[in-house]
Amino acid sequence: MQWCVNGSCEPIDRARYDPKPLLARGSAENTWSSWSECSRTCGVAVQHRHRRCDADCKNAREFRICRDQPECEDRIDLRARQCLRFVDNVADSTKKSSYYQARNQSSGNAWIPHVPQQDTPSCRLVCYNRDSGEILHTGLNVEDGTPCSYDSSDVCIDGICRPMGCDRVLGSGRKRDACGRCAGDNSTCEAIADKFQRKLRRETTRLAVIPKFAYNIKIVVTILLVDSIPHEGNMKILIRDSRRKRHEISNFDSEGRAPIMVIEGAAFRIERLEEKYVLWSRGPTSSEIVVSLSTVKSIIRGGASISTSSQFTIERGKLSISRGKYSWFPDSAEACSAQCGGGTRKRHLVCRDTVKRELVSRRRCLLIAKPPNYTEIESCNTHSCEYMWIAGSWERCTYKLGNTCASSGIQQRSLYCVRRSLGIRQVTHENELNVYRNTLPPLVCRDQPQPETVRSCGGQKNYCPGQWVYSDWSPCSKNCGRGIQKRKARCITKPSNNNVPHYKPLLAIQPLLLDACNATRAPDEIRTCRVNYGCVSHRQSLPTTSWICQDDEKIFCASKNLKVRCKNAAFRKRCCHSCKSGK
């Protein structure tokens, strides 16, 4: 089957686009079929049902809005998706198709929805090639649930624009406020505005960064020319989307209007009024966009400047949500370009994953979240080149042999303020007299960077040899049979007098110094134990009243040969506590 598409005869399978009719179950006249599935899984969706009609039947098809549909996580431009799908299907039907060639020659997804200047509500699918300027009239209706226009909540159903409120109720008349809240009163809206004037120094100058969820966007750029070089044809407006794709706006009609561009779900209108470029959109944007001005080198050499103002509204709190989990952090600065007299250095911003604390690509961080007052190029070494500090020789180290192993001494040296023209960088025995004669008051060099005057010396930088200390073994985990015992071990710095205090206070005052004990094996912190006394044999019956061990009855229970004595039943009863704990 072939049909005419934009003046060309193209083969196409019509069945791909026309919905299949849902016939009523059974053969009875006037019987409605069951409702179809919702046209979408999120957002505004529609259901249909059909019936065969006789002469008395008026409506053979009816629809209803799906209830309890969740909001789509990401705002989808339904018209843009349908344009891409249509062009792909037509292009794939034959490689001789003009759309096949256009699709493969264009940079990326060149086909976007076409919006006429009047932007009258329409339920026809019309597409626009942003590379070639070609307009494609598909002759098809948009899918059910597609907005009639980018500035309205009305939706298309069966090719007819139906009035719908922002609450997804047909005919409710409810409207969104300035920041997109349904039936809101603007009390949760936040107006963001920026204004600056700048001399053009690069061929591309950033004008504004518009975040996700932005409404009522307006950007005004005024060109301030010094030379009489016309800016018409020498300047372009660039809009970069979240995929870093540039949408170029440079063609204006006789009234100064450029074609409406649909970018990130928002229709942008651009006008050129003499020295001004005005860009505005109702919004909302589905992702961050960056608006820039591109110019030629002759305009830059002519000393042109721009004055820019930008504004948008956004619901309070949405700006932080749009920034996501990636954030900007300052990185270490580069070396200064000059040692004195004033230089510059770059301090870069890096993008980090705030959850994993890892560096990621800069593309993941939003430009709107970049610190506004952050200076990437900063001044450094602004001190005068005329004066400088020079350092003398290091004095003898204060460390003496016999000190404890962890201690060390210090060394000091003197500084002298001299003229840089003296040509001396370090005081030696040969030039010290010349340095003393040319030394200036310290106040002269107060703004100069000072070399180090004190440093540690002698001794050992590592810890003293460590020593393991440990607590007593815990009681056996079982009252009868085999169990386990535990104790805690810590590595401490061995005192110089070799007297290791008791373990318990060490837990509170000594740090854990595992490196100091690497030479020795750590003591065991767990061992097995067995309790044989007090166990009731399976051949014996339990007594009606059981005797409970309260405490040792005799002083001699603290015997050295405890294990041997505890085998005696009488001793074990009088010293039950000691025998039980195995002390």
Coordinates of C-alpha atoms in Angstrom, one line a residue:
M1 CA 0.0 0.0 0.0
Q2 CA 1.2 3.5 -0.8
W3 CA 0.0 6.9 0.2
C4 CA 1.1 10.5 -0.1
V5 CA 3.2 11.9 2.6
N6 CA 4.2 15.6 2.3
G7 CA 3.9 15.5 -1.5
S8 CA 5.8 12.2 -2.0
C9 CA 4.3 8.8 -2.6
E10 CA 5.6 6.5 0.1
P11 CA 4.9 2.8 0.8
I12 CA 3.5 2.4 4.3
D13 CA 1.6 -0.1 6.4
R14 CA -1.5 1.8 7.6
A15 CA -2.2 -0.9 10.1
R16 CA 0.8 0.2 12.2
Y17 CA -1.0 3.5 13.0
D18 CA -4.7 3.0 12.9
P19 CA -6.1 1.4 16.1
K20 CA -7.9 -1.9 15.6
P21 CA -11.6 -1.7 16.2
L22 CA -12.8 -3.5 19.3
L23 CA -16.0 -5.4 18.4
A24 CA -18.7 -6.3 20.8
R25 CA -18.7 -9.8 22.2
G26 CA -21.4 -11.9 20.7
S27 CA -23.5 -10.9 17.7
A28 CA -26.2 -9.0 19.4
E29 CA -26.7 -5.5 18.2
N30 CA -26.1 -2.5 20.6
T31 CA -24.0 -4.6 22.9
W32 CA -20.9 -2.8 24.2
S33 CA -17.5 -4.5 24.2
S34 CA -15.4 -4.6 27.3
W35 CA -13.2 -1.5 28.0
S36 CA -9.8 -1.6 26.3
E37 CA -6.6 -1.3 28.2
C38 CA -5.4 2.2 29.2
S39 CA -3.5 3.9 26.4
R40 CA -0.6 4.6 28.8
T41 CA 0.7 3.3 32.1
C42 CA 1.2 6.7 33.6
G43 CA -0.1 10.2 33.2
V44 CA -3.3 10.9 31.2
A45 CA -4.6 7.7 29.7
V46 CA -7.8 6.8 27.8
Q47 CA -10.0 3.6 27.5
H48 CA -12.4 2.9 24.7
R49 CA -15.2 0.5 24.0
H50 CA -17.2 -0.3 20.8
R51 CA -20.5 -1.7 19.7
R52 CA -22.3 -2.5 16.5
C53 CA -25.1 -0.1 16.0
D54 CA -28.5 -0.5 14.4
A55 CA -30.7 2.4 13.1
D56 CA -31.6 3.5 16.6
C57 CA -28.0 3.6 17.9
K58 CA -26.2 6.9 18.0
N59 CA -22.8 6.3 19.4
A60 CA -20.8 3.2 18.3
R61 CA -17.7 4.3 20.2
E62 CA -17.2 5.9 23.6
F63 CA -14.2 6.7 25.9
R64 CA -13.3 7.4 29.5
I65 CA -10.3 8.7 31.3
C66 CA -8.4 6.0 33.3
R67 CA -8.6 6.5 37.0
D68 CA -5.8 6.2 39.6
Q69 CA -3.0 6.6 37.0
P70 CA 0.3 7.4 38.6
E71 CA 2.4 10.5 37.5
C72 CA 5.2 9.6 35.1
E73 CA 8.6 9.7 36.8
D74 CA 10.1 11.5 33.9
R75 CA 8.0 14.0 32.0
I76 CA 7.7 12.6 28.5
D77 CA 7.2 14.7 25.3
L78 CA 4.5 12.6 23.7
R79 CA 4.5 14.4 20.4
A80 CA 8.3 14.2 20.1
R81 CA 8.2 10.5 20.7
Q82 CA 5.4 10.0 18.1
C83 CA 7.4 12.0 15.5
L84 CA 10.5 9.8 15.9
R85 CA 8.5 6.6 15.8
F86 CA 6.6 7.7 12.7
V87 CA 9.8 8.7 10.8
D88 CA 11.5 5.5 11.8
N89 CA 8.6 3.3 10.6
V90 CA 8.3 5.2 7.3
A91 CA 12.1 5.1 6.7
D92 CA 12.4 1.4 7.5
S93 CA 9.6 0.5 5.0
T94 CA 12.0 1.3 2.1
K95 CA 15.6 2.4 1.9
K96 CA 14.7 4.6 -1.1
S97 CA 12.5 6.7 1.1
S98 CA 13.5 10.4 1.5
Y99 CA 12.9 9.9 5.2
Y100 CA 15.4 7.1 5.4
Q101 CA 18.0 9.4 3.9
A102 CA 17.0 12.3 6.1
R103 CA 17.1 10.2 9.2
N104 CA 20.6 8.8 8.5
Q105 CA 22.1 12.1 7.3
S106 CA 20.7 14.2 10.2
S107 CA 22.7 14.7 13.4
G108 CA 20.8 12.6 16.0
N109 CA 17.1 12.9 16.4
A110 CA 16.5 15.8 14.0
W111 CA 12.7 15.3 13.8
I112 CA 10.8 17.2 16.5
P113 CA 7.2 18.3 16.8
H114 CA 6.2 21.3 14.6
V115 CA 4.4 24.1 16.4
P116 CA 2.9 26.9 14.3
Q117 CA 3.4 30.5 15.3
Q118 CA -0.3 30.8 16.3
D119 CA 0.1 27.6 18.3
T120 CA -3.6 26.8 17.9
P121 CA -4.6 23.5 19.6
S122 CA -4.2 20.7 17.2
C123 CA -4.6 16.9 17.4
R124 CA -2.8 16.2 14.1
L125 CA 0.8 14.9 14.1
V126 CA 3.0 17.4 12.3
C127 CA 6.8 17.1 12.6
Y128 CA 9.7 19.4 11.8
N129 CA 13.3 18.7 10.8
R130 CA 15.5 21.1 12.8
D131 CA 18.4 20.5 10.4
S132 CA 16.7 21.0 7.0
G133 CA 13.7 23.0 8.1
E134 CA 11.4 20.5 6.4
I135 CA 7.8 20.2 7.7
L136 CA 6.2 16.7 7.6
H137 CA 2.4 16.5 7.7
T138 CA 1.8 12.8 8.6
G139 CA -2.0 12.9 8.1
L140 CA -2.4 11.1 11.5
N141 CA -4.0 12.0 14.7
V142 CA -1.8 12.1 17.8
E143 CA -2.3 9.4 20.4
D144 CA -5.1 9.6 22.9
G145 CA -4.0 11.5 26.0
T146 CA -1.6 13.8 24.1
P147 CA -1.9 17.5 25.1
C148 CA -3.5 19.6 22.5
S149 CA -0.7 22.2 22.8
Y150 CA 2.4 22.8 24.9
D151 CA 0.7 25.6 26.8
S152 CA -2.5 23.8 27.7
S153 CA -3.8 20.9 29.8
D154 CA -6.5 20.0 27.3
V155 CA -6.0 16.6 25.7
C156 CA -6.6 14.9 22.3
I157 CA -9.1 12.0 22.3
D158 CA -10.2 10.4 19.0
G159 CA -8.6 13.4 17.1
I160 CA -10.6 16.0 18.9
C161 CA -9.3 18.5 21.5
R162 CA -11.2 18.0 24.7
P163 CA -11.0 20.5 27.5
M164 CA -9.4 19.0 30.6
G165 CA -8.4 20.6 33.9
C166 CA -5.0 20.1 35.5
D167 CA -6.8 17.6 37.8
R168 CA -7.3 15.2 34.8
V169 CA -11.1 15.8 34.9
L170 CA -12.7 16.7 31.6
G171 CA -14.3 20.1 31.8
S172 CA -13.3 20.9 35.3
G173 CA -11.6 24.1 34.3
R174 CA -8.9 23.9 36.9
K175 CA -5.6 25.7 36.0
R176 CA -2.0 25.5 37.2
D177 CA -0.4 28.4 38.9
A178 CA 2.9 30.1 38.0
C179 CA 5.0 27.2 39.1
G180 CA 2.8 24.3 37.9
R181 CA 0.8 23.5 41.0
C182 CA -2.7 22.5 40.1
A183 CA -5.3 25.0 41.4
G184 CA -2.5 26.7 43.3
D185 CA -2.3 30.3 44.5
N186 CA 1.4 30.9 43.7
S187 CA 2.2 30.8 47.5
T188 CA 4.7 27.9 46.9
C189 CA 6.3 29.5 43.9
E190 CA 9.9 30.9 43.9
A191 CA 10.9 33.5 41.3
I192 CA 14.6 33.2 40.2
A193 CA 16.1 36.1 38.3
D194 CA 19.6 37.0 37.1
K195 CA 21.1 40.0 35.3
F196 CA 24.6 40.7 34.0
Q197 CA 26.6 42.7 31.4
R198 CA 29.7 41.3 29.8
K199 CA 32.1 42.0 27.0
L200 CA 32.2 39.2 24.4
R201 CA 35.6 37.4 24.6
R202 CA 34.7 34.0 23.2
E203 CA 32.7 32.8 20.2
T204 CA 30.2 31.1 22.5
T205 CA 28.9 32.9 25.7
R206 CA 26.6 31.2 28.2
L207 CA 23.5 33.3 28.8
A208 CA 21.4 31.2 31.3
V209 CA 21.0 27.8 32.8
I210 CA 17.3 26.7 33.2
P211 CA 16.7 23.8 35.6
K212 CA 14.2 21.0 35.4
F213 CA 10.6 21.9 36.5
A214 CA 11.0 25.6 35.4
Y215 CA 7.9 27.6 34.3
N216 CA 7.5 31.0 32.7
I217 CA 11.0 31.2 31.3
K218 CA 12.1 34.5 29.7
I219 CA 15.6 35.5 28.5
V220 CA 16.4 38.9 27.0
V221 CA 19.8 39.6 25.4
T222 CA 20.7 43.1 24.2
I223 CA 23.7 43.4 21.8
L224 CA 25.9 46.5 22.5
L225 CA 28.0 47.1 19.4
V226 CA 30.9 49.5 19.2
D227 CA 31.7 49.2 15.5
S228 CA 29.1 49.3 12.9
I229 CA 29.1 45.6 12.2
P230 CA 25.6 44.2 11.7
H231 CA 24.8 41.4 14.1
E232 CA 22.1 39.9 11.8
G233 CA 23.5 36.7 10.4
N234 CA 26.5 36.9 12.7
M235 CA 24.8 35.7 15.9
K236 CA 22.9 32.6 16.8
I237 CA 21.0 31.4 19.9
L238 CA 22.0 27.9 21.0
I239 CA 20.0 25.8 23.4
R240 CA 21.7 22.7 24.7
D241 CA 19.5 19.9 26.1
S242 CA 20.2 17.2 28.6
R243 CA 21.8 15.0 26.0
R244 CA 24.2 17.8 25.2
K245 CA 22.6 18.3 21.8
R246 CA 22.7 21.8 20.4
H247 CA 19.6 23.4 18.9
E248 CA 20.6 26.3 16.7
I249 CA 18.3 29.3 16.2
S250 CA 19.5 31.6 13.5
N251 CA 16.7 31.9 10.9
F252 CA 14.2 34.6 11.4
D253 CA 11.3 35.7 9.2
S254 CA 10.5 39.2 8.1
E255 CA 8.8 39.9 11.4
G256 CA 11.8 38.8 13.3
R257 CA 10.3 35.5 14.5
A258 CA 12.2 32.1 14.5
P259 CA 10.4 28.8 14.2
I260 CA 9.1 27.6 17.6
M261 CA 11.5 25.0 19.0
V262 CA 10.3 22.1 21.3
I263 CA 13.2 21.3 23.6
E264 CA 12.9 19.1 26.7
G265 CA 9.1 19.1 26.6
A266 CA 8.8 22.9 26.4
A267 CA 7.9 25.1 23.4
F268 CA 10.4 28.0 23.0
R269 CA 9.6 31.1 21.0
I270 CA 12.4 33.4 19.9
E271 CA 12.1 36.9 18.4
R272 CA 14.7 39.4 17.2
L273 CA 13.8 43.0 17.8
E274 CA 16.6 45.2 16.4
E275 CA 19.5 44.7 18.9
K276 CA 17.5 42.4 21.2
Y277 CA 16.9 38.7 21.2
V278 CA 13.9 37.6 23.3
L279 CA 13.3 33.9 24.2
W280 CA 10.4 32.7 26.3
S281 CA 8.4 29.6 27.1
R282 CA 5.5 28.6 29.4
G283 CA 7.3 25.4 30.3
P284 CA 7.8 23.2 32.2
T285 CA 11.2 21.8 31.2
S286 CA 11.6 18.1 31.7
S287 CA 15.4 18.4 32.1
E288 CA 18.1 21.1 32.5
I289 CA 18.8 23.3 29.4
V290 CA 21.7 25.7 28.7
V291 CA 21.1 28.8 26.6
S292 CA 24.1 30.4 24.9
L293 CA 24.9 33.1 22.3
S294 CA 27.2 32.2 19.4
T295 CA 29.0 34.9 17.4
V296 CA 31.8 35.4 14.9
K297 CA 35.3 36.7 15.6
S298 CA 34.8 40.0 13.8
I299 CA 32.1 40.9 16.3
I300 CA 34.4 40.0 19.2
R301 CA 37.3 42.1 17.7
G302 CA 34.8 45.0 17.3
G303 CA 34.5 45.2 21.1
A304 CA 30.8 44.1 21.4
S305 CA 29.2 43.5 24.7
I306 CA 25.9 41.9 25.8
S307 CA 23.4 42.8 28.6
T308 CA 21.4 39.7 29.6
S309 CA 18.5 39.2 32.0
S310 CA 16.9 35.8 32.7
Q311 CA 14.0 34.7 34.9
F312 CA 11.9 31.7 35.6
T313 CA 9.6 30.4 38.3
I314 CA 9.8 27.0 40.1
E315 CA 8.0 25.4 43.0
R316 CA 9.9 25.9 46.3
G317 CA 12.0 22.8 46.9
K318 CA 12.0 21.5 43.3
L319 CA 15.3 23.2 42.6
S320 CA 17.1 21.1 45.1
I321 CA 15.3 17.9 43.9
S322 CA 16.4 18.6 40.3
R323 CA 20.1 18.6 41.4
G324 CA 20.0 14.9 42.1
K325 CA 22.8 13.0 43.9
Y326 CA 25.7 14.6 42.1
S327 CA 27.3 17.8 43.4
W328 CA 30.1 20.2 42.6
F329 CA 33.2 20.3 44.9
P330 CA 36.4 22.4 44.7
D331 CA 39.5 20.6 43.7
S332 CA 43.1 21.4 44.5
A333 CA 44.5 24.5 42.7
E334 CA 47.2 24.5 40.1
A335 CA 50.7 26.0 40.6
C336 CA 50.8 29.8 40.4
S337 CA 51.9 31.3 37.1
A338 CA 54.4 33.7 38.8
Q339 CA 56.5 33.4 42.0
C340 CA 56.0 37.1 42.9
G341 CA 54.5 40.3 41.5
G342 CA 51.0 38.7 41.0
G343 CA 50.1 35.6 39.1
T344 CA 47.0 33.5 38.5
R345 CA 46.1 29.9 39.0
K346 CA 43.1 27.8 38.2
R347 CA 41.0 26.1 40.8
H348 CA 38.8 23.5 39.2
L349 CA 35.4 22.2 40.3
V350 CA 34.9 18.5 40.2
C351 CA 31.7 16.5 40.1
R352 CA 31.3 13.9 42.9
D353 CA 28.7 11.2 43.6
T354 CA 27.5 12.3 47.1
V355 CA 26.5 8.8 48.0
K356 CA 29.6 6.8 46.9
R357 CA 32.0 9.8 47.5
E358 CA 33.5 9.1 44.1
L359 CA 34.6 11.4 41.2
V360 CA 32.3 11.2 38.2
S361 CA 32.0 12.9 34.8
R362 CA 31.3 16.6 35.0
R363 CA 28.3 16.0 32.7
R364 CA 26.4 14.4 35.6
C365 CA 26.4 17.6 37.7
L366 CA 23.9 20.3 36.7
L367 CA 25.2 23.7 35.8
I368 CA 22.4 25.4 37.7
A369 CA 23.9 23.8 40.9
K370 CA 27.4 25.2 40.2
P371 CA 28.3 27.7 43.0
P372 CA 27.3 31.2 41.5
N373 CA 30.2 33.2 43.1
Y374 CA 32.9 30.6 42.6
T375 CA 36.0 32.0 40.8
E376 CA 37.8 29.3 38.8
I377 CA 40.8 31.7 38.1
E378 CA 42.2 33.3 41.2
S379 CA 45.1 35.6 42.0
C380 CA 48.2 34.3 43.7
N381 CA 51.7 35.4 44.8
T382 CA 50.7 39.0 44.8
H383 CA 53.6 40.0 47.0
S384 CA 56.3 42.4 45.6
C385 CA 59.2 41.0 43.7
E386 CA 61.5 43.7 45.1
Y387 CA 62.0 42.1 48.6
M388 CA 62.4 38.5 49.9
W389 CA 63.2 36.4 52.9
I390 CA 66.3 34.2 52.8
A391 CA 67.1 31.6 55.4
G392 CA 70.2 30.9 57.5
S393 CA 71.7 27.5 58.3
W394 CA 69.9 25.1 60.6
E395 CA 71.0 25.1 64.3
R396 CA 72.0 21.9 66.1
C397 CA 69.2 19.5 66.9
T398 CA 68.0 19.5 70.5
Y399 CA 67.5 15.7 70.6
K400 CA 69.8 13.8 72.9
L401 CA 70.6 10.1 73.1
G402 CA 68.9 8.4 76.0
N403 CA 65.5 10.0 75.4
T404 CA 62.5 7.7 75.1
C405 CA 62.2 6.1 71.7
A406 CA 59.1 8.1 70.7
S407 CA 60.5 11.5 71.4
S408 CA 62.4 13.8 69.0
G409 CA 64.1 17.2 69.0
I410 CA 63.8 20.4 67.0
Q411 CA 65.9 22.6 64.9
Q412 CA 65.6 26.3 64.3
R413 CA 67.1 28.8 61.8
S414 CA 67.0 32.6 61.3
L415 CA 65.4 34.6 58.4
Y416 CA 66.7 37.7 56.9
C417 CA 64.8 40.3 54.8
V418 CA 66.9 41.5 51.8
R419 CA 66.4 43.0 48.4
R420 CA 65.8 40.4 45.7
S421 CA 68.5 42.2 43.6
L422 CA 71.1 41.0 46.1
G423 CA 71.0 37.7 44.3
I424 CA 71.5 35.5 47.4
R425 CA 69.0 32.7 48.0
Q426 CA 70.6 30.9 51.0
V427 CA 73.0 32.1 53.7
T428 CA 76.3 30.2 53.7
H429 CA 79.6 30.7 55.6
E430 CA 81.0 32.5 52.6
N431 CA 78.2 35.1 52.1
E432 CA 76.9 35.6 55.6
L433 CA 78.8 38.9 56.2
N434 CA 77.3 40.3 53.0
V435 CA 73.8 39.2 54.1
Y436 CA 74.2 40.9 57.5
R437 CA 75.3 44.1 55.9
N438 CA 72.2 44.2 53.6
T439 CA 69.6 43.0 56.0
L440 CA 66.4 45.2 56.1
P441 CA 63.8 45.6 58.9
P442 CA 61.4 42.6 59.0
L443 CA 58.4 44.9 58.4
V444 CA 59.7 45.5 54.8
C445 CA 59.1 41.8 54.1
R446 CA 55.9 41.3 56.1
D447 CA 53.9 40.5 52.9
Q448 CA 56.5 38.0 51.5
P449 CA 56.1 34.2 52.0
Q450 CA 58.3 33.0 54.8
P451 CA 60.4 29.8 54.6
E452 CA 60.1 27.2 57.4
T453 CA 61.9 28.3 60.6
V454 CA 61.4 25.2 62.8
R455 CA 61.5 21.5 62.1
S456 CA 61.7 18.2 64.0
C457 CA 64.8 16.2 64.1
G458 CA 66.5 13.2 65.7
G459 CA 64.7 10.3 67.5
Q460 CA 62.4 7.9 65.7
K461 CA 59.3 8.9 63.8
N462 CA 57.8 5.4 64.4
Y463 CA 56.2 4.1 67.5
C464 CA 58.2 2.4 70.2
P465 CA 58.0 -1.5 70.1
G466 CA 54.5 -2.4 71.2
Q467 CA 53.3 -4.9 73.7
W468 CA 50.1 -7.0 73.9
V469 CA 47.9 -6.7 77.0
Y470 CA 44.7 -8.5 77.5
S471 CA 41.8 -9.0 79.9
D472 CA 40.9 -12.0 82.0
W473 CA 39.1 -14.9 80.4
S474 CA 35.3 -14.7 80.6
P475 CA 33.4 -17.5 82.3
C476 CA 32.7 -20.5 80.2
S477 CA 29.6 -20.1 78.0
K478 CA 28.2 -23.5 79.1
N479 CA 27.4 -24.6 82.7
C480 CA 27.9 -28.2 81.6
G481 CA 30.0 -29.6 78.8
R482 CA 32.0 -27.8 76.1
G483 CA 31.7 -24.0 75.6
I484 CA 33.9 -21.0 74.8
Q485 CA 35.7 -18.3 76.7
K486 CA 36.6 -14.8 75.4
R487 CA 39.0 -12.0 76.3
K488 CA 40.0 -8.7 74.8
A489 CA 43.5 -7.9 73.5
R490 CA 45.0 -4.5 72.9
C491 CA 48.4 -3.4 71.5
I492 CA 49.9 -0.5 73.6
T493 CA 53.2 1.4 73.4
K494 CA 55.6 -0.3 75.8
P495 CA 56.6 2.2 78.6
S496 CA 60.3 2.9 79.0
N497 CA 60.4 1.3 82.5
N498 CA 58.9 -1.9 81.2
N499 CA 56.2 -1.8 83.9
V500 CA 52.9 -2.6 82.2
P501 CA 50.0 -1.4 84.4
H502 CA 46.9 -3.5 84.8
Y503 CA 44.8 -4.0 81.6
K504 CA 41.5 -2.3 82.6
P505 CA 42.8 1.4 82.9
L506 CA 44.7 0.9 79.6
L507 CA 41.4 0.5 77.7
A508 CA 40.5 4.0 78.6
I509 CA 43.8 5.8 78.0
Q510 CA 45.9 3.8 75.4
P511 CA 45.3 4.1 71.7
L512 CA 45.1 1.0 69.5
L513 CA 48.6 0.8 67.9
L514 CA 48.5 -2.3 65.8
D515 CA 51.6 -1.2 63.7
A516 CA 53.7 -1.3 66.9
C517 CA 52.9 -5.0 67.5
N518 CA 53.3 -6.3 63.9
A519 CA 56.5 -8.2 64.9
T520 CA 54.6 -10.3 67.5
R521 CA 51.6 -12.6 67.1
A522 CA 48.4 -11.3 68.5
P523 CA 47.2 -13.3 71.5
D524 CA 44.1 -15.5 71.1
E525 CA 40.9 -13.7 72.0
I526 CA 38.7 -16.9 72.1
R527 CA 39.3 -20.5 73.3
T528 CA 37.3 -23.5 74.1
C529 CA 36.4 -24.7 77.6
R530 CA 34.7 -27.7 79.2
V531 CA 32.8 -27.9 82.5
N532 CA 32.5 -31.5 83.8
Y533 CA 31.3 -30.9 87.4
G534 CA 27.7 -30.2 88.2
C535 CA 26.5 -32.1 85.1
V536 CA 23.5 -34.4 85.6
S537 CA 23.9 -37.8 83.9
H538 CA 21.1 -39.0 81.8
R539 CA 21.0 -42.1 84.1
Q540 CA 20.3 -39.9 87.1
S541 CA 17.1 -38.2 88.0
L542 CA 17.1 -34.5 88.9
P543 CA 16.5 -33.7 92.6
T544 CA 13.3 -32.1 93.6
T545 CA 15.1 -29.1 95.0
S546 CA 18.4 -27.8 93.4
W547 CA 21.2 -26.2 95.4
I548 CA 22.3 -22.9 93.9
C549 CA 25.9 -21.7 94.2
Q550 CA 25.9 -18.2 95.7
D551 CA 29.6 -17.5 96.5
D552 CA 32.7 -19.0 97.9
E553 CA 32.4 -20.0 101.6
K554 CA 36.1 -20.2 102.5
I555 CA 39.1 -17.9 102.2
F556 CA 41.3 -20.8 101.0
C557 CA 39.3 -21.0 97.7
A558 CA 41.9 -18.7 96.1
S559 CA 44.3 -21.7 95.9
K560 CA 47.0 -22.1 93.3
N561 CA 46.2 -25.7 92.7
L562 CA 42.5 -24.9 92.0
K563 CA 42.0 -27.4 89.2
V564 CA 43.2 -30.4 91.3
R565 CA 41.3 -29.4 94.4
C566 CA 38.0 -28.8 92.6
K567 CA 37.9 -32.5 91.8
N568 CA 37.0 -33.1 95.4
A569 CA 33.3 -32.8 95.9
A570 CA 33.5 -31.2 99.4
F571 CA 36.0 -28.6 98.2
R572 CA 34.0 -27.9 95.1
K573 CA 30.8 -27.2 97.2
R574 CA 32.6 -24.8 99.5
C575 CA 34.4 -23.1 96.6
C576 CA 31.7 -23.4 94.0
H577 CA 32.2 -19.9 92.5
S578 CA 36.0 -20.3 92.0
C579 CA 35.6 -23.8 90.7
K580 CA 32.9 -22.8 88.3
S581 CA 34.8 -19.8 86.8
G582 CA 38.0 -21.8 86.5
K583 CA 40.1 -19.3 88.4

